[in-house]
PDB file of C-alpha atoms and ligand atoms in Angstrom:
ATOM      1  CA  MET A   1     -20.080  36.829 -19.813  1.00 97.00           C
ATOM      2  CA  ILE A   2     -16.441  37.048 -20.750  1.00 98.00           C
ATOM      3  CA  ARG A   3     -14.548  38.780 -17.967  1.00 98.00           C
ATOM      4  CA  PRO A   4     -11.271  40.610 -18.364  1.00 98.00           C
ATOM      5  CA  ILE A   5      -8.232  38.502 -17.435  1.00 98.00           C
ATOM      6  CA  LEU A   6      -5.893  40.271 -15.006  1.00 98.00           C
ATOM      7  CA  ARG A   7      -2.218  40.347 -15.729  1.00 98.00           C
ATOM      8  CA  TYR A   8       0.917  39.795 -13.686  1.00 97.00           C
ATOM      9  CA  GLY A   9       1.163  42.689 -11.237  1.00 96.00           C
ATOM     10  CA  ALA A  10      -2.533  42.840 -10.314  1.00 98.00           C
ATOM     11  CA  GLU A  11      -2.705  42.434  -6.570  1.00 98.00           C
ATOM     12  CA  VAL A  12      -5.307  39.664  -6.457  1.00 98.00           C
ATOM     13  CA  LEU A  13      -3.039  37.420  -8.565  1.00 98.00           C
ATOM     14  CA  HIS A  14      -0.307  37.569  -5.945  1.00 98.00           C
ATOM     15  CA  GLN A  15      -2.356  36.705  -2.849  1.00 98.00           C
ATOM     16  CA  PRO A  16      -3.788  33.401  -1.619  1.00 98.00           C
ATOM     17  CA  ALA A  17      -7.487  32.955  -2.396  1.00 98.00           C
ATOM     18  CA  ALA A  18     -10.133  32.172   0.249  1.00 98.00           C
ATOM     19  CA  PRO A  19     -12.264  28.996   0.388  1.00 98.00           C
ATOM     20  CA  VAL A  20     -15.792  29.101  -1.003  1.00 98.00           C
ATOM     21  CA  THR A  21     -18.193  28.792   1.934  1.00 98.00           C
ATOM     22  CA  GLU A  22     -21.424  28.341  -0.017  1.00 98.00           C
ATOM     23  CA  ILE A  23     -22.156  27.539  -3.684  1.00 98.00           C
ATOM     24  CA  THR A  24     -24.589  30.402  -4.376  1.00 98.00           C
ATOM     25  CA  PRO A  25     -26.108  31.564  -7.700  1.00 98.00           C
ATOM     26  CA  ASP A  26     -23.340  34.191  -7.805  1.00 98.00           C
ATOM     27  CA  ILE A  27     -20.745  31.403  -7.650  1.00 98.00           C
ATOM     28  CA  GLN A  28     -22.531  29.542 -10.453  1.00 98.00           C
ATOM     29  CA  ARG A  29     -22.477  32.701 -12.566  1.00 98.00           C
ATOM     30  CA  LEU A  30     -18.806  33.184 -11.803  1.00 98.00           C
ATOM     31  CA  ILE A  31     -18.079  29.611 -12.922  1.00 98.00           C
ATOM     32  CA  ASP A  32     -20.073  30.089 -16.175  1.00 98.00           C
ATOM     33  CA  ASP A  33     -18.100  33.278 -16.832  1.00 98.00           C
ATOM     34  CA  MET A  34     -14.804  31.594 -16.052  1.00 98.00           C
ATOM     35  CA  ILE A  35     -15.541  28.787 -18.543  1.00 98.00           C
ATOM     36  CA  GLN A  36     -16.585  31.301 -21.220  1.00 98.00           C
ATOM     37  CA  THR A  37     -13.519  33.436 -20.567  1.00 98.00           C
ATOM     38  CA  MET A  38     -11.207  30.420 -20.681  1.00 98.00           C
ATOM     39  CA  TYR A  39     -12.638  29.270 -24.001  1.00 97.00           C
ATOM     40  CA  ALA A  40     -12.586  32.729 -25.519  1.00 97.00           C
ATOM     41  CA  ALA A  41      -8.943  33.331 -24.594  1.00 97.00           C
ATOM     42  CA  PRO A  42      -8.405  30.428 -25.564  1.00 96.00           C
ATOM     43  CA  GLY A  43      -6.821  28.600 -22.702  1.00 96.00           C
ATOM     44  CA  ILE A  44      -6.873  25.194 -21.036  1.00 97.00           C
ATOM     45  CA  GLY A  45      -7.213  26.437 -17.437  1.00 98.00           C
ATOM     46  CA  LEU A  46      -8.351  29.468 -15.487  1.00 98.00           C
ATOM     47  CA  ALA A  47      -8.427  30.350 -11.805  1.00 99.00           C
ATOM     48  CA  ALA A  48     -10.935  32.693 -10.214  1.00 98.00           C
ATOM     49  CA  THR A  49      -8.116  35.010  -9.128  1.00 98.00           C
ATOM     50  CA  GLN A  50      -7.365  35.654 -12.813  1.00 98.00           C
ATOM     51  CA  VAL A  51     -10.736  37.335 -13.241  1.00 98.00           C
ATOM     52  CA  GLY A  52     -10.233  39.279  -9.995  1.00 98.00           C
ATOM     53  CA  VAL A  53     -12.180  37.036  -7.607  1.00 98.00           C
ATOM     54  CA  PRO A  54     -10.043  35.825  -4.646  1.00 98.00           C
ATOM     55  CA  LEU A  55     -11.865  32.520  -4.210  1.00 98.00           C
ATOM     56  CA  ARG A  56     -10.599  28.953  -4.490  1.00 98.00           C
ATOM     57  CA  ILE A  57     -12.128  27.912  -7.817  1.00 99.00           C
ATOM     58  CA  PHE A  58     -10.557  26.832 -11.067  1.00 99.00           C
ATOM     59  CA  VAL A  59     -11.728  25.428 -14.374  1.00 98.00           C
ATOM     60  CA  ALA A  60      -9.717  23.328 -16.813  1.00 98.00           C
ATOM     61  CA  ASP A  61     -10.292  21.749 -20.177  1.00 98.00           C
ATOM     62  CA  LEU A  62      -7.368  20.264 -22.060  1.00 97.00           C
ATOM     63  CA  SER A  63      -9.512  20.112 -25.197  1.00 96.00           C
ATOM     64  CA  ALA A  64     -10.087  23.891 -24.975  1.00 93.00           C
ATOM     65  CA  GLY A  65     -13.816  23.364 -25.586  1.00 93.00           C
ATOM     66  CA  ARG A  66     -13.686  20.724 -28.309  1.00 94.00           C
ATOM     67  CA  ASN A  67     -14.782  17.893 -25.990  1.00 95.00           C
ATOM     68  CA  PRO A  68     -17.365  18.892 -23.341  1.00 91.00           C
ATOM     69  CA  ALA A  69     -16.494  15.776 -21.303  1.00 95.00           C
ATOM     70  CA  GLU A  70     -13.043  17.177 -20.573  1.00 97.00           C
ATOM     71  CA  LEU A  71     -14.314  20.267 -18.765  1.00 98.00           C
ATOM     72  CA  LEU A  72     -13.443  20.166 -15.091  1.00 98.00           C
ATOM     73  CA  THR A  73     -14.585  22.611 -12.426  1.00 98.00           C
ATOM     74  CA  PHE A  74     -13.038  22.507  -8.958  1.00 98.00           C
ATOM     75  CA  ILE A  75     -14.296  24.386  -5.901  1.00 99.00           C
ATOM     76  CA  ASN A  76     -11.956  24.377  -2.889  1.00 98.00           C
ATOM     77  CA  PRO A  77      -9.453  22.009  -4.547  1.00 98.00           C
ATOM     78  CA  GLU A  78      -6.594  20.399  -2.730  1.00 98.00           C
ATOM     79  CA  LEU A  79      -3.575  18.585  -4.166  1.00 98.00           C
ATOM     80  CA  VAL A  80      -3.671  15.230  -2.421  1.00 98.00           C
ATOM     81  CA  GLU A  81      -0.958  13.438  -4.321  1.00 98.00           C
ATOM     82  CA  ARG A  82       2.018  14.460  -6.376  1.00 97.00           C
ATOM     83  CA  GLU A  83       4.599  12.224  -7.981  1.00 97.00           C
ATOM     84  CA  GLY A  84       7.596  12.481 -10.259  1.00 98.00           C
ATOM     85  CA  THR A  85       8.662  15.509 -12.302  1.00 97.00           C
ATOM     86  CA  GLN A  86       8.243  16.793 -15.835  1.00 97.00           C
ATOM     87  CA  LEU A  87       9.954  19.668 -17.537  1.00 96.00           C
ATOM     88  CA  GLU A  88       7.961  21.431 -20.266  1.00 96.00           C
ATOM     89  CA  GLU A  89       7.361  24.847 -21.647  1.00 96.00           C
ATOM     90  CA  GLU A  90       4.457  26.661 -19.998  1.00 96.00           C
ATOM     91  CA  GLY A  91       2.561  29.902 -20.314  1.00 97.00           C
ATOM     92  CA  CYS A  92      -0.309  31.636 -18.535  1.00 98.00           C
ATOM     93  CA  LEU A  93      -3.172  33.839 -19.690  1.00 98.00           C
ATOM     94  CA  SER A  94      -2.116  36.349 -17.023  1.00 98.00           C
ATOM     95  CA  VAL A  95       1.390  36.533 -18.435  1.00 98.00           C
ATOM     96  CA  PRO A  96       0.656  36.841 -22.165  1.00 97.00           C
ATOM     97  CA  GLY A  97       3.590  36.682 -24.535  1.00 96.00           C
ATOM     98  CA  PHE A  98       5.905  34.818 -22.147  1.00 97.00           C
ATOM     99  CA  ASN A  99       6.781  31.161 -21.827  1.00 96.00           C
ATOM    100  CA  ALA A 100       9.262  29.293 -19.750  1.00 96.00           C
ATOM    101  CA  THR A 101      10.242  25.757 -18.891  1.00 95.00           C
ATOM    102  CA  VAL A 102       8.796  24.927 -15.506  1.00 96.00           C
ATOM    103  CA  VAL A 103       9.298  21.863 -13.303  1.00 95.00           C
ATOM    104  CA  ARG A 104       5.987  20.219 -12.487  1.00 97.00           C
ATOM    105  CA  PRO A 105       4.889  16.865 -11.108  1.00 98.00           C
ATOM    106  CA  ALA A 106       4.394  14.071 -13.684  1.00 98.00           C
ATOM    107  CA  ARG A 107       1.258  13.019 -11.850  1.00 98.00           C
ATOM    108  CA  ALA A 108      -1.047  14.967  -9.571  1.00 98.00           C
ATOM    109  CA  VAL A 109      -4.347  14.112  -7.867  1.00 98.00           C
ATOM    110  CA  VAL A 110      -6.744  16.878  -6.954  1.00 98.00           C
ATOM    111  CA  LYS A 111      -9.686  16.580  -4.594  1.00 98.00           C
ATOM    112  CA  GLY A 112     -12.448  19.146  -4.400  1.00 98.00           C
ATOM    113  CA  LEU A 113     -16.067  19.901  -5.110  1.00 98.00           C
ATOM    114  CA  THR A 114     -17.778  20.002  -8.489  1.00 98.00           C
ATOM    115  CA  ARG A 115     -19.925  23.020  -9.235  1.00 98.00           C
ATOM    116  CA  ASP A 116     -22.867  21.029  -7.847  1.00 97.00           C
ATOM    117  CA  GLY A 117     -21.072  20.544  -4.560  1.00 98.00           C
ATOM    118  CA  VAL A 118     -20.246  16.894  -5.096  1.00 98.00           C
ATOM    119  CA  GLU A 119     -16.845  15.707  -3.971  1.00 98.00           C
ATOM    120  CA  GLN A 120     -14.585  14.571  -6.782  1.00 98.00           C
ATOM    121  CA  LEU A 121     -11.086  13.127  -6.966  1.00 98.00           C
ATOM    122  CA  ILE A 122      -9.331  13.434 -10.329  1.00 98.00           C
ATOM    123  CA  GLU A 123      -5.967  12.069 -11.293  1.00 98.00           C
ATOM    124  CA  GLY A 124      -3.951  13.927 -13.897  1.00 98.00           C
ATOM    125  CA  THR A 125      -0.778  12.877 -15.693  1.00 98.00           C
ATOM    126  CA  GLY A 126       1.294  14.785 -18.185  1.00 97.00           C
ATOM    127  CA  LEU A 127      -0.374  17.998 -19.309  1.00 98.00           C
ATOM    128  CA  LEU A 128      -3.291  17.599 -16.873  1.00 98.00           C
ATOM    129  CA  ALA A 129      -0.916  17.203 -13.914  1.00 98.00           C
ATOM    130  CA  ARG A 130       0.905  20.327 -15.076  1.00 98.00           C
ATOM    131  CA  CYS A 131      -2.386  22.188 -15.424  1.00 98.00           C
ATOM    132  CA  PHE A 132      -3.528  21.128 -11.941  1.00 98.00           C
ATOM    133  CA  GLN A 133      -0.322  22.326 -10.333  1.00 98.00           C
ATOM    134  CA  HIS A 134      -0.419  25.576 -12.337  1.00 98.00           C
ATOM    135  CA  GLU A 135      -3.995  26.338 -11.262  1.00 98.00           C
ATOM    136  CA  MET A 136      -3.366  25.337  -7.639  1.00 98.00           C
ATOM    137  CA  ASP A 137      -0.419  27.781  -7.646  1.00 98.00           C
ATOM    138  CA  HIS A 138      -2.821  30.544  -8.817  1.00 98.00           C
ATOM    139  CA  LEU A 139      -4.988  29.866  -5.778  1.00 98.00           C
ATOM    140  CA  GLU A 140      -1.901  30.345  -3.571  1.00 98.00           C
ATOM    141  CA  GLY A 141      -1.079  33.624  -5.289  1.00 98.00           C
ATOM    142  CA  ALA A 142       1.779  32.239  -7.372  1.00 98.00           C
ATOM    143  CA  LEU A 143       2.299  32.439 -11.113  1.00 98.00           C
ATOM    144  CA  PHE A 144       4.648  30.293 -13.199  1.00 98.00           C
ATOM    145  CA  VAL A 145       7.081  33.206 -13.182  1.00 97.00           C
ATOM    146  CA  ASP A 146       7.430  32.753  -9.406  1.00 96.00           C
ATOM    147  CA  ARG A 147       8.558  29.155  -9.977  1.00 95.00           C
ATOM    148  CA  LEU A 148      11.503  30.307 -12.088  1.00 96.00           C
ATOM    149  CA  ARG A 149      14.890  31.035 -10.678  1.00 89.00           C
ATOM    150  CA  GLY A 150      17.347  33.936 -10.823  1.00 89.00           C
ATOM    151  CA  LEU A 151      18.103  35.328 -14.228  1.00 92.00           C
ATOM    152  CA  GLN A 152      15.178  33.702 -16.014  1.00 92.00           C
ATOM    153  CA  LYS A 153      12.672  35.216 -13.617  1.00 94.00           C
ATOM    154  CA  ASP A 154      14.400  38.628 -13.529  1.00 95.00           C
ATOM    155  CA  LEU A 155      14.351  38.825 -17.332  1.00 95.00           C
ATOM    156  CA  ILE A 156      10.581  38.263 -17.562  1.00 97.00           C
ATOM    157  CA  VAL A 157       9.802  40.592 -14.629  1.00 96.00           C
ATOM    158  CA  ARG A 158      11.983  43.316 -16.141  1.00 97.00           C
ATOM    159  CA  LYS A 159      10.276  43.023 -19.537  1.00 97.00           C
ATOM    160  CA  ILE A 160       6.835  43.180 -17.879  1.00 97.00           C
ATOM    161  CA  ARG A 161       7.858  46.325 -15.947  1.00 96.00           C
ATOM    162  CA  LYS A 162       9.022  47.910 -19.144  1.00 97.00           C
ATOM    163  CA  LEU A 163       5.733  47.058 -20.889  1.00 97.00           C
ATOM    164  CA  SER A 164       3.834  48.373 -17.871  1.00 96.00           C
ATOM    165  CA  LYS A 165       5.680  51.683 -17.956  1.00 96.00           C
ATOM    166  CA  ALA A 166       4.920  52.018 -21.654  1.00 96.00           C
ATOM    167  CA  GLY A 167       1.240  51.335 -20.938  1.00 95.00           C
ATOM    168  CA  LYS A 168       1.376  48.132 -22.979  1.00 95.00           C
ATOM    169  CA  TRP A 169       0.603  45.654 -20.202  1.00 96.00           C
TER     170      TRP A 169
HETATM  171 NI1   NI B   1      -2.165  30.706 -15.349  1.00 63.47          NI
END
């Protein structure tokens, strides 16, 4: 089932998510829905908080569904290594219509459980490292907008407020 994606300003997006204590059928359904929602958007990553569930789960697929082998699901992920920096334009399904250049690690290693509860350690470089850091930020209640500084951040936040007031957000 495709779930609605919450937008910047929704409370759950701005709070840290809680660890998953047990991989129940409800969690499996949530993961199925997250994958479907990510593909439908379309996007290359989605955190549970974006569909209103404050749990530490994210899905990612740099192929956006073209290559099933690239689909990753992480339960209770942790960033165990980060190295270097990259500067690229980035967006978020919860901040539609906005992009900004965000500093991210050039390489990131994430450890966590698969949807079957098996421990996995995945190394990402380039776009995957960026995606990992972006999704991990979601689980801490941070969006890419929060990584921006001063004027750049103010400008986006102000535009979102305006859209909100007009009922267009
Ligand atoms: Ni995002």
